[in-house]
CSV table of C-alpha atoms in Angstrom, one decimal:
chain,number,residue,atom,x,y,z
A,1,MET,CA,-195.7,27.1,35.4
A,2,ALA,CA,-198.6,27.8,33.0
A,3,GLY,CA,-197.3,31.3,32.6
A,4,LEU,CA,-193.8,30.0,31.9
A,5,LEU,CA,-195.1,27.6,29.3
A,6,CYS,CA,-197.2,30.3,27.6
A,7,GLY,CA,-194.1,32.6,27.6
A,8,THR,CA,-192.0,29.8,26.1
A,9,LYS,CA,-194.6,29.1,23.4
A,10,SER,CA,-194.8,32.7,22.5
A,11,LYS,CA,-191.0,33.0,22.2
A,12,LYS,CA,-191.0,29.9,20.0
A,13,GLN,CA,-193.7,31.3,17.7
A,14,VAL,CA,-191.7,34.5,17.4
A,15,SER,CA,-188.6,32.5,16.6
A,16,ASP,CA,-190.5,30.4,14.0
A,17,LEU,CA,-191.8,33.6,12.3
A,18,HIS,CA,-188.3,35.1,12.2
A,19,GLU,CA,-187.1,31.8,10.7
A,20,GLU,CA,-189.8,31.8,8.0
A,21,GLY,CA,-189.0,35.4,7.1
A,22,LYS,CA,-185.3,34.5,7.0
A,23,ASN,CA,-186.0,31.5,4.7
A,24,ALA,CA,-188.0,33.6,2.4
A,25,ILE,CA,-185.5,36.3,2.1
A,26,ASN,CA,-182.6,33.9,1.6
A,27,ALA,CA,-184.4,31.6,-0.8
A,28,PRO,CA,-182.2,31.0,-3.8
A,29,MET,CA,-184.8,31.6,-6.4
A,30,LEU,CA,-185.8,35.0,-5.0
A,31,PRO,CA,-184.8,37.9,-7.3
A,32,THR,CA,-182.5,40.5,-5.9
A,33,GLY,CA,-184.2,43.6,-4.8
A,34,THR,CA,-187.6,42.1,-4.0
A,35,ASP,CA,-189.2,43.5,-0.9
A,36,ILE,CA,-190.5,40.9,1.5
A,37,HIS,CA,-193.0,42.3,3.9
A,38,PRO,CA,-193.7,40.5,7.2
A,39,GLU,CA,-197.3,39.7,6.2
A,40,ASP,CA,-195.9,38.0,3.0
A,41,THR,CA,-194.2,35.4,5.1
A,42,LEU,CA,-197.0,34.6,7.5
A,43,LEU,CA,-198.7,32.0,5.5
A,44,GLU,CA,-200.9,29.0,6.4
A,45,GLU,CA,-199.8,25.6,5.1
A,46,ASN,CA,-200.2,25.2,1.3
A,47,ALA,CA,-201.1,28.9,1.0
A,48,GLU,CA,-199.3,31.3,-1.4
A,49,ARG,CA,-198.7,35.0,-1.9
A,50,ILE,CA,-197.8,36.7,-5.1
A,51,MET,CA,-195.7,39.9,-5.3
A,52,LEU,CA,-194.7,42.0,-8.3
A,53,ASP,CA,-191.0,41.9,-9.1
A,54,PRO,CA,-189.6,45.4,-8.8
A,55,THR,CA,-188.0,45.3,-12.3
A,56,SER,CA,-191.4,44.7,-13.8
A,57,ARG,CA,-192.9,47.7,-11.9
A,58,GLU,CA,-190.5,49.9,-13.8
A,59,ASN,CA,-191.3,48.3,-17.2
A,60,LEU,CA,-192.4,51.0,-19.6
A,61,LYS,CA,-195.1,49.0,-21.3
A,62,PHE,CA,-196.5,48.0,-17.9
A,63,LYS,CA,-196.5,51.7,-16.8
A,64,ASP,CA,-198.3,52.5,-20.1
A,65,LEU,CA,-200.9,49.9,-19.3
A,66,LEU,CA,-201.5,51.3,-15.8
A,67,LYS,CA,-201.9,54.8,-17.3
A,68,VAL,CA,-204.4,53.6,-19.9
A,69,LEU,CA,-206.5,51.9,-17.2
A,70,ILE,CA,-206.3,54.8,-14.8
A,71,ASP,CA,-207.4,57.3,-17.6
A,72,TRP,CA,-210.2,54.9,-18.6
A,73,ILE,CA,-211.5,54.6,-15.0
A,74,ASN,CA,-211.4,58.4,-14.5
A,75,SER,CA,-213.3,58.9,-17.8
A,76,GLU,CA,-216.0,56.4,-16.8
A,77,LEU,CA,-216.4,57.8,-13.3
A,78,GLU,CA,-216.1,61.5,-14.1
A,79,GLU,CA,-219.8,62.1,-13.2
A,80,ASP,CA,-219.2,60.5,-9.8
A,81,ARG,CA,-216.3,62.9,-9.2
A,82,ILE,CA,-214.0,60.0,-8.5
A,83,ILE,CA,-210.3,60.5,-9.4
A,84,VAL,CA,-208.0,57.5,-9.4
A,85,LYS,CA,-204.3,58.2,-9.1
A,86,ASP,CA,-202.9,54.8,-7.9
A,87,LEU,CA,-204.6,51.5,-8.7
A,88,GLU,CA,-203.2,49.7,-5.6
A,89,GLU,CA,-204.3,52.4,-3.2
A,90,ASP,CA,-207.6,53.4,-4.8
A,91,CYS,CA,-209.0,50.0,-5.8
A,92,TYR,CA,-208.3,47.7,-2.9
A,93,ASP,CA,-211.3,48.6,-0.7
A,94,GLY,CA,-213.9,47.9,-3.4
A,95,GLN,CA,-215.4,51.4,-3.7
A,96,VAL,CA,-214.0,52.3,-7.1
A,97,LEU,CA,-214.5,48.8,-8.4
A,98,GLN,CA,-218.1,48.9,-7.3
A,99,LYS,CA,-218.8,52.3,-9.0
A,100,LEU,CA,-217.0,51.1,-12.2
A,101,PHE,CA,-218.9,47.9,-12.4
A,102,GLU,CA,-222.2,49.6,-11.8
A,103,LYS,CA,-221.4,52.2,-14.5
A,104,LEU,CA,-220.4,49.6,-17.1
A,105,SER,CA,-223.1,47.1,-16.4
A,106,GLY,CA,-226.0,49.5,-15.6
A,107,ARG,CA,-226.6,47.3,-12.6
A,108,LYS,CA,-226.9,48.6,-9.0
A,109,LEU,CA,-225.2,46.4,-6.4
A,110,ASN,CA,-226.6,46.0,-2.9
A,111,VAL,CA,-223.6,47.2,-0.8
A,112,ALA,CA,-222.8,49.9,1.7
A,113,GLU,CA,-221.6,53.1,0.1
A,114,VAL,CA,-218.8,53.8,2.5
A,115,THR,CA,-217.0,51.1,4.5
A,116,GLN,CA,-214.0,51.9,6.7
A,117,SER,CA,-213.4,48.6,8.4
A,118,GLU,CA,-211.5,45.7,6.9
A,119,ILE,CA,-214.5,43.4,7.3
A,120,GLY,CA,-216.8,45.8,5.6
A,121,GLN,CA,-214.3,46.4,2.7
A,122,LYS,CA,-214.0,42.7,2.2
A,123,GLN,CA,-217.7,42.2,2.3
A,124,LYS,CA,-218.1,44.9,-0.4
A,125,LEU,CA,-215.3,43.3,-2.5
A,126,GLN,CA,-217.0,39.9,-2.1
A,127,THR,CA,-220.3,41.3,-3.5
A,128,VAL,CA,-218.6,43.2,-6.4
A,129,LEU,CA,-216.3,40.2,-7.4
A,130,GLU,CA,-219.2,37.8,-7.3
A,131,ALA,CA,-221.1,40.0,-9.7
A,132,VAL,CA,-218.0,40.4,-11.9
A,133,ASN,CA,-217.2,36.6,-11.9
A,134,GLU,CA,-220.8,35.7,-12.6
A,135,LEU,CA,-220.7,38.0,-15.7
A,136,LEU,CA,-217.3,36.9,-17.0
A,137,ARG,CA,-217.1,33.2,-16.3
A,138,PRO,CA,-219.6,32.2,-19.0
A,139,HIS,CA,-217.4,34.0,-21.6
A,140,GLY,CA,-214.4,31.9,-20.8
A,141,TRP,CA,-212.5,34.2,-18.6
A,142,THR,CA,-210.0,32.7,-16.2
A,143,ILE,CA,-210.5,34.4,-12.8
A,144,GLU,CA,-207.0,35.7,-11.8
A,145,TRP,CA,-208.2,37.7,-8.8
A,146,SER,CA,-209.8,37.2,-5.4
A,147,VAL,CA,-211.1,39.2,-2.4
A,148,ASP,CA,-207.8,38.6,-0.6
A,149,SER,CA,-205.5,39.5,-3.5
A,150,ILE,CA,-207.4,42.7,-4.3
A,151,HIS,CA,-207.6,43.8,-0.7
A,152,SER,CA,-204.0,43.1,-0.1
A,153,LYS,CA,-203.2,45.5,-3.0
A,154,ASN,CA,-201.9,42.9,-5.3
A,155,LEU,CA,-201.4,45.1,-8.4
A,156,VAL,CA,-201.2,42.2,-10.8
A,157,ALA,CA,-204.6,40.9,-9.7
A,158,ILE,CA,-206.1,44.4,-9.9
A,159,VAL,CA,-204.8,44.8,-13.4
A,160,TYR,CA,-206.0,41.4,-14.5
A,161,LEU,CA,-209.5,42.4,-13.3
A,162,LEU,CA,-209.5,45.8,-15.0
A,163,VAL,CA,-208.2,44.4,-18.3
A,164,ALA,CA,-211.0,41.8,-18.3
A,165,LEU,CA,-213.6,44.4,-17.6
A,166,ALA,CA,-212.3,46.8,-20.2
A,167,MET,CA,-212.3,44.0,-22.9
A,168,HIS,CA,-215.7,42.6,-21.9
A,169,PHE,CA,-217.4,46.0,-22.0
A,170,GLN,CA,-215.6,47.0,-25.2
A,171,ALA,CA,-214.0,50.0,-23.5
A,172,PRO,CA,-213.0,52.7,-26.1
A,173,ILE,CA,-209.3,52.4,-25.3
A,174,ARG,CA,-206.3,50.6,-26.8
A,175,LEU,CA,-204.5,48.4,-24.4
A,176,PRO,CA,-200.8,48.1,-25.0
A,177,GLU,CA,-199.9,44.8,-26.6
A,178,HIS,CA,-197.8,42.0,-25.1
A,179,VAL,CA,-197.5,43.4,-21.6
A,180,SER,CA,-196.0,40.8,-19.3
A,181,VAL,CA,-194.6,41.1,-15.8
A,182,LYS,CA,-192.6,38.8,-13.5
A,183,VAL,CA,-194.0,38.0,-10.1
A,184,VAL,CA,-192.5,36.3,-7.1
A,185,VAL,CA,-194.7,33.4,-5.9
A,186,VAL,CA,-194.1,32.5,-2.2
A,187,LYS,CA,-195.7,29.2,-1.1
A,188,LYS,CA,-195.6,27.3,2.1
A,189,ARG,CA,-195.1,23.5,1.9
A,190,GLU,CA,-194.6,21.3,4.9
A,191,GLY,CA,-193.7,24.4,7.0
A,192,ILE,CA,-191.1,25.6,4.5
A,193,LEU,CA,-191.4,28.7,2.4
A,194,GLN,CA,-190.6,28.2,-1.3
A,195,THR,CA,-190.2,30.9,-3.9
A,196,ALA,CA,-190.4,31.0,-7.6
A,197,LEU,CA,-190.2,33.7,-10.3
A,198,VAL,CA,-193.2,33.4,-12.7
A,199,THR,CA,-194.1,35.4,-15.9
A,200,LYS,CA,-197.7,36.6,-16.1
A,201,GLU,CA,-199.1,37.8,-19.4
A,202,LEU,CA,-201.5,40.7,-18.9
A,203,THR,CA,-202.3,41.5,-22.5
A,204,SER,CA,-201.8,39.8,-25.8
A,205,THR,CA,-202.1,41.2,-29.4
A,206,THR,CA,-204.7,43.8,-30.2
A,207,GLU,CA,-206.3,41.4,-32.7
A,208,MET,CA,-206.6,38.6,-30.1
A,209,MET,CA,-208.0,41.0,-27.5
A,210,MET,CA,-210.3,42.6,-30.0
A,211,GLY,CA,-211.5,39.1,-30.9
A,212,ARG,CA,-213.6,39.2,-27.7
A,213,PHE,CA,-215.3,42.4,-28.9
A,214,GLU,CA,-218.1,42.9,-31.2
A,215,ARG,CA,-216.1,43.8,-34.3
A,216,ASP,CA,-217.0,46.9,-36.2
A,217,ALA,CA,-217.5,47.3,-40.0
A,218,PHE,CA,-213.9,48.4,-40.4
A,219,ASP,CA,-212.5,45.3,-38.8
A,220,THR,CA,-214.7,43.2,-41.1
A,221,LEU,CA,-213.5,45.1,-44.1
A,222,LEU,CA,-209.8,44.7,-43.4
A,223,ASP,CA,-210.1,41.0,-42.5
A,224,HIS,CA,-212.4,39.8,-45.3
A,225,ALA,CA,-211.7,42.3,-48.1
A,226,PRO,CA,-208.0,43.4,-47.9
A,227,ASP,CA,-208.0,43.9,-51.6
A,228,LYS,CA,-210.4,46.7,-51.1
A,229,LEU,CA,-208.0,48.6,-48.8
A,230,ASN,CA,-206.7,50.9,-51.5
A,231,VAL,CA,-210.3,51.7,-52.5
A,232,VAL,CA,-211.1,52.6,-48.9
A,233,LYS,CA,-208.0,54.8,-48.6
A,234,THR,CA,-208.9,56.6,-51.9
A,235,SER,CA,-212.4,57.2,-50.6
A,236,LEU,CA,-211.0,58.6,-47.3
A,237,ILE,CA,-208.5,60.8,-49.1
A,238,THR,CA,-211.2,62.2,-51.3
A,239,PHE,CA,-213.4,62.8,-48.2
A,240,VAL,CA,-210.8,64.6,-46.1
A,241,ASN,CA,-209.5,66.7,-49.0
A,242,LYS,CA,-213.1,67.8,-49.8
A,243,HIS,CA,-213.0,69.7,-46.5
A,244,LEU,CA,-209.3,70.4,-46.0
A,245,ASN,CA,-209.1,72.0,-49.5
A,246,LYS,CA,-211.1,74.9,-48.0
A,247,LEU,CA,-208.0,75.8,-46.1
A,248,ASN,CA,-205.7,75.1,-49.1
A,249,LEU,CA,-204.5,71.9,-47.5
A,250,GLU,CA,-204.2,68.5,-49.3
A,251,VAL,CA,-203.6,65.0,-48.1
A,252,THR,CA,-201.9,62.3,-50.1
A,253,GLU,CA,-200.6,60.0,-47.3
A,254,LEU,CA,-203.2,59.2,-44.6
A,255,GLU,CA,-200.9,57.5,-42.0
A,256,SER,CA,-198.2,60.2,-42.0
A,257,GLN,CA,-200.1,63.4,-42.6
A,258,PHE,CA,-202.5,62.8,-39.7
A,259,ALA,CA,-199.8,61.6,-37.3
A,260,ASP,CA,-199.2,64.9,-35.6
A,261,GLY,CA,-202.9,65.6,-35.0
A,262,VAL,CA,-203.0,69.0,-36.7
A,263,TYR,CA,-205.0,68.0,-39.7
A,264,LEU,CA,-207.4,66.0,-37.5
A,265,ILE,CA,-208.1,69.1,-35.4
A,266,LEU,CA,-208.6,71.3,-38.4
A,267,LEU,CA,-210.8,68.7,-40.1
A,268,MET,CA,-213.0,68.5,-37.0
A,269,GLY,CA,-213.4,72.3,-37.0
A,270,LEU,CA,-214.4,72.2,-40.7
A,271,LEU,CA,-216.8,69.3,-40.2
A,272,GLU,CA,-218.5,70.9,-37.2
A,273,ASP,CA,-218.2,74.4,-38.7
A,274,TYR,CA,-216.2,76.2,-36.0
A,275,PHE,CA,-212.8,77.7,-35.6
A,276,VAL,CA,-210.4,76.0,-33.2
A,277,PRO,CA,-208.3,78.5,-31.3
A,278,LEU,CA,-204.6,78.0,-32.0
A,279,TYR,CA,-203.7,78.1,-28.4
A,280,ASN,CA,-205.6,74.9,-27.8
A,281,PHE,CA,-203.1,72.8,-29.8
A,282,PHE,CA,-199.6,72.8,-31.2
A,283,LEU,CA,-199.7,74.0,-34.8
A,284,THR,CA,-196.1,72.8,-35.4
A,285,PRO,CA,-195.5,70.0,-32.8
A,286,GLU,CA,-191.9,69.4,-32.1
A,287,ASN,CA,-191.9,66.1,-30.2
A,288,PHE,CA,-193.9,63.0,-29.5
A,289,GLU,CA,-195.7,64.4,-26.4
A,290,GLN,CA,-197.0,67.4,-28.4
A,291,LYS,CA,-198.3,65.2,-31.2
A,292,VAL,CA,-200.1,62.9,-28.7
A,293,HIS,CA,-201.6,66.1,-27.1
A,294,ASN,CA,-202.9,67.1,-30.5
A,295,VAL,CA,-204.4,63.7,-31.4
A,296,ALA,CA,-206.0,63.4,-27.9
A,297,PHE,CA,-207.5,66.9,-28.3
A,298,ALA,CA,-208.9,65.9,-31.7
A,299,PHE,CA,-210.5,62.9,-30.1
A,300,GLU,CA,-212.1,65.2,-27.5
A,301,LEU,CA,-213.5,67.3,-30.3
A,302,MET,CA,-215.0,64.2,-31.9
A,303,GLN,CA,-216.7,63.3,-28.6
A,304,ASP,CA,-218.0,66.8,-28.3
A,305,GLY,CA,-219.5,66.3,-31.8
A,306,GLY,CA,-221.4,63.3,-30.5
A,307,LEU,CA,-219.1,60.6,-31.7
A,308,LYS,CA,-218.0,57.7,-29.5
A,309,LYS,CA,-214.4,57.9,-28.2
A,310,PRO,CA,-212.2,56.3,-30.9
A,311,LYS,CA,-211.0,52.8,-30.2
A,312,ALA,CA,-207.5,53.8,-31.3
A,313,ARG,CA,-205.1,55.3,-28.9
A,314,PRO,CA,-203.5,58.7,-29.7
A,315,GLU,CA,-200.1,57.1,-29.4
A,316,ASP,CA,-201.0,54.6,-32.1
A,317,VAL,CA,-201.9,57.4,-34.6
A,318,VAL,CA,-198.7,59.3,-33.7
A,319,ASN,CA,-196.7,56.1,-34.3
A,320,LEU,CA,-198.0,55.8,-37.8
A,321,ASN,CA,-200.2,52.8,-37.1
A,322,LEU,CA,-202.1,52.7,-40.4
A,323,LYS,CA,-205.0,50.6,-39.0
A,324,SER,CA,-205.6,52.9,-36.1
A,325,THR,CA,-205.4,56.0,-38.3
A,326,LEU,CA,-207.8,54.5,-40.9
A,327,ARG,CA,-210.2,53.5,-38.2
A,328,VAL,CA,-210.4,57.1,-36.9
A,329,LEU,CA,-210.9,58.6,-40.4
A,330,TYR,CA,-213.4,55.9,-41.3
A,331,ASN,CA,-215.4,56.8,-38.3
A,332,LEU,CA,-215.5,60.4,-39.4
A,333,PHE,CA,-216.4,59.4,-42.9
A,334,THR,CA,-219.4,57.4,-41.8
A,335,ASN,CA,-220.7,60.2,-39.7
A,336,TYR,CA,-219.9,63.2,-42.0
A,337,LYS,CA,-219.9,61.8,-45.5
A,338,ASN,CA,-222.9,63.9,-46.5
A,339,SER,CA,-221.5,67.1,-44.9
A,340,GLU,CA,-220.7,69.9,-47.3
């Protein structure tokens, strides 16, 4: 009889789980095309799970944000020979997040280097996130991540965490503006699964995000002395032409003439006194990708010359963003204004 009761209970549990899954999948507010995995429906009472809506995953601005974050992590962890290709698969176990936090903060965390078990991974994540939260909370950050959300490969939680770290540590990157995604929130209330579609804002405007940074002299100049902008542009034009004239080149429009990266590359060669082989860049770029390649290559030359990685993104310069272009040139001016 006991065995029969156990068998009946087991069948009832299976039936209940199937019913929960069915309720979730058939819920009226659930967007078409959303993948519901079995683990997403096995919730405790009052618990919830968040899943990225498939349409948001294909959003170009969201993809751009992921690429910027991946490139930034790989740049920071280059010495550790860590290469991140997929944020969900490479960040969930805490190993990459540990190394990134240690690099950015200069602080060594007391965790096991390699952890294969789920318990060990969650313990490492717990230690890493406690250190992160302890650092960010006093600065007004809302904690949008947890051990469970990161370990369950919740991409939105992972991105929230990385964006917060990038902004707090003044990463030399430009995060795409106004990136929002839609997420499906599944909650369990009184034994019934409820779903809702919610919009999550991952980034705001550059100005608002930069407001958390220590602003540089150029930001101060633009904000408090906009009337001096033409004076600054004139000074920068005089500076770049002083060097580009040696190649019989002349600049009259800063934002447009540096947008393809060619003049930036040639300028760096002149400032550092070396010849840049023509096979390293596109002398007459024909499309957006080639222009971005040129500007990114110029940024590499700047770093090779001892300058910090520019805050602007290559895409911003190519897109004729005046503020980004001026910031790059202003940085060169402050470092090479006495160069002959």
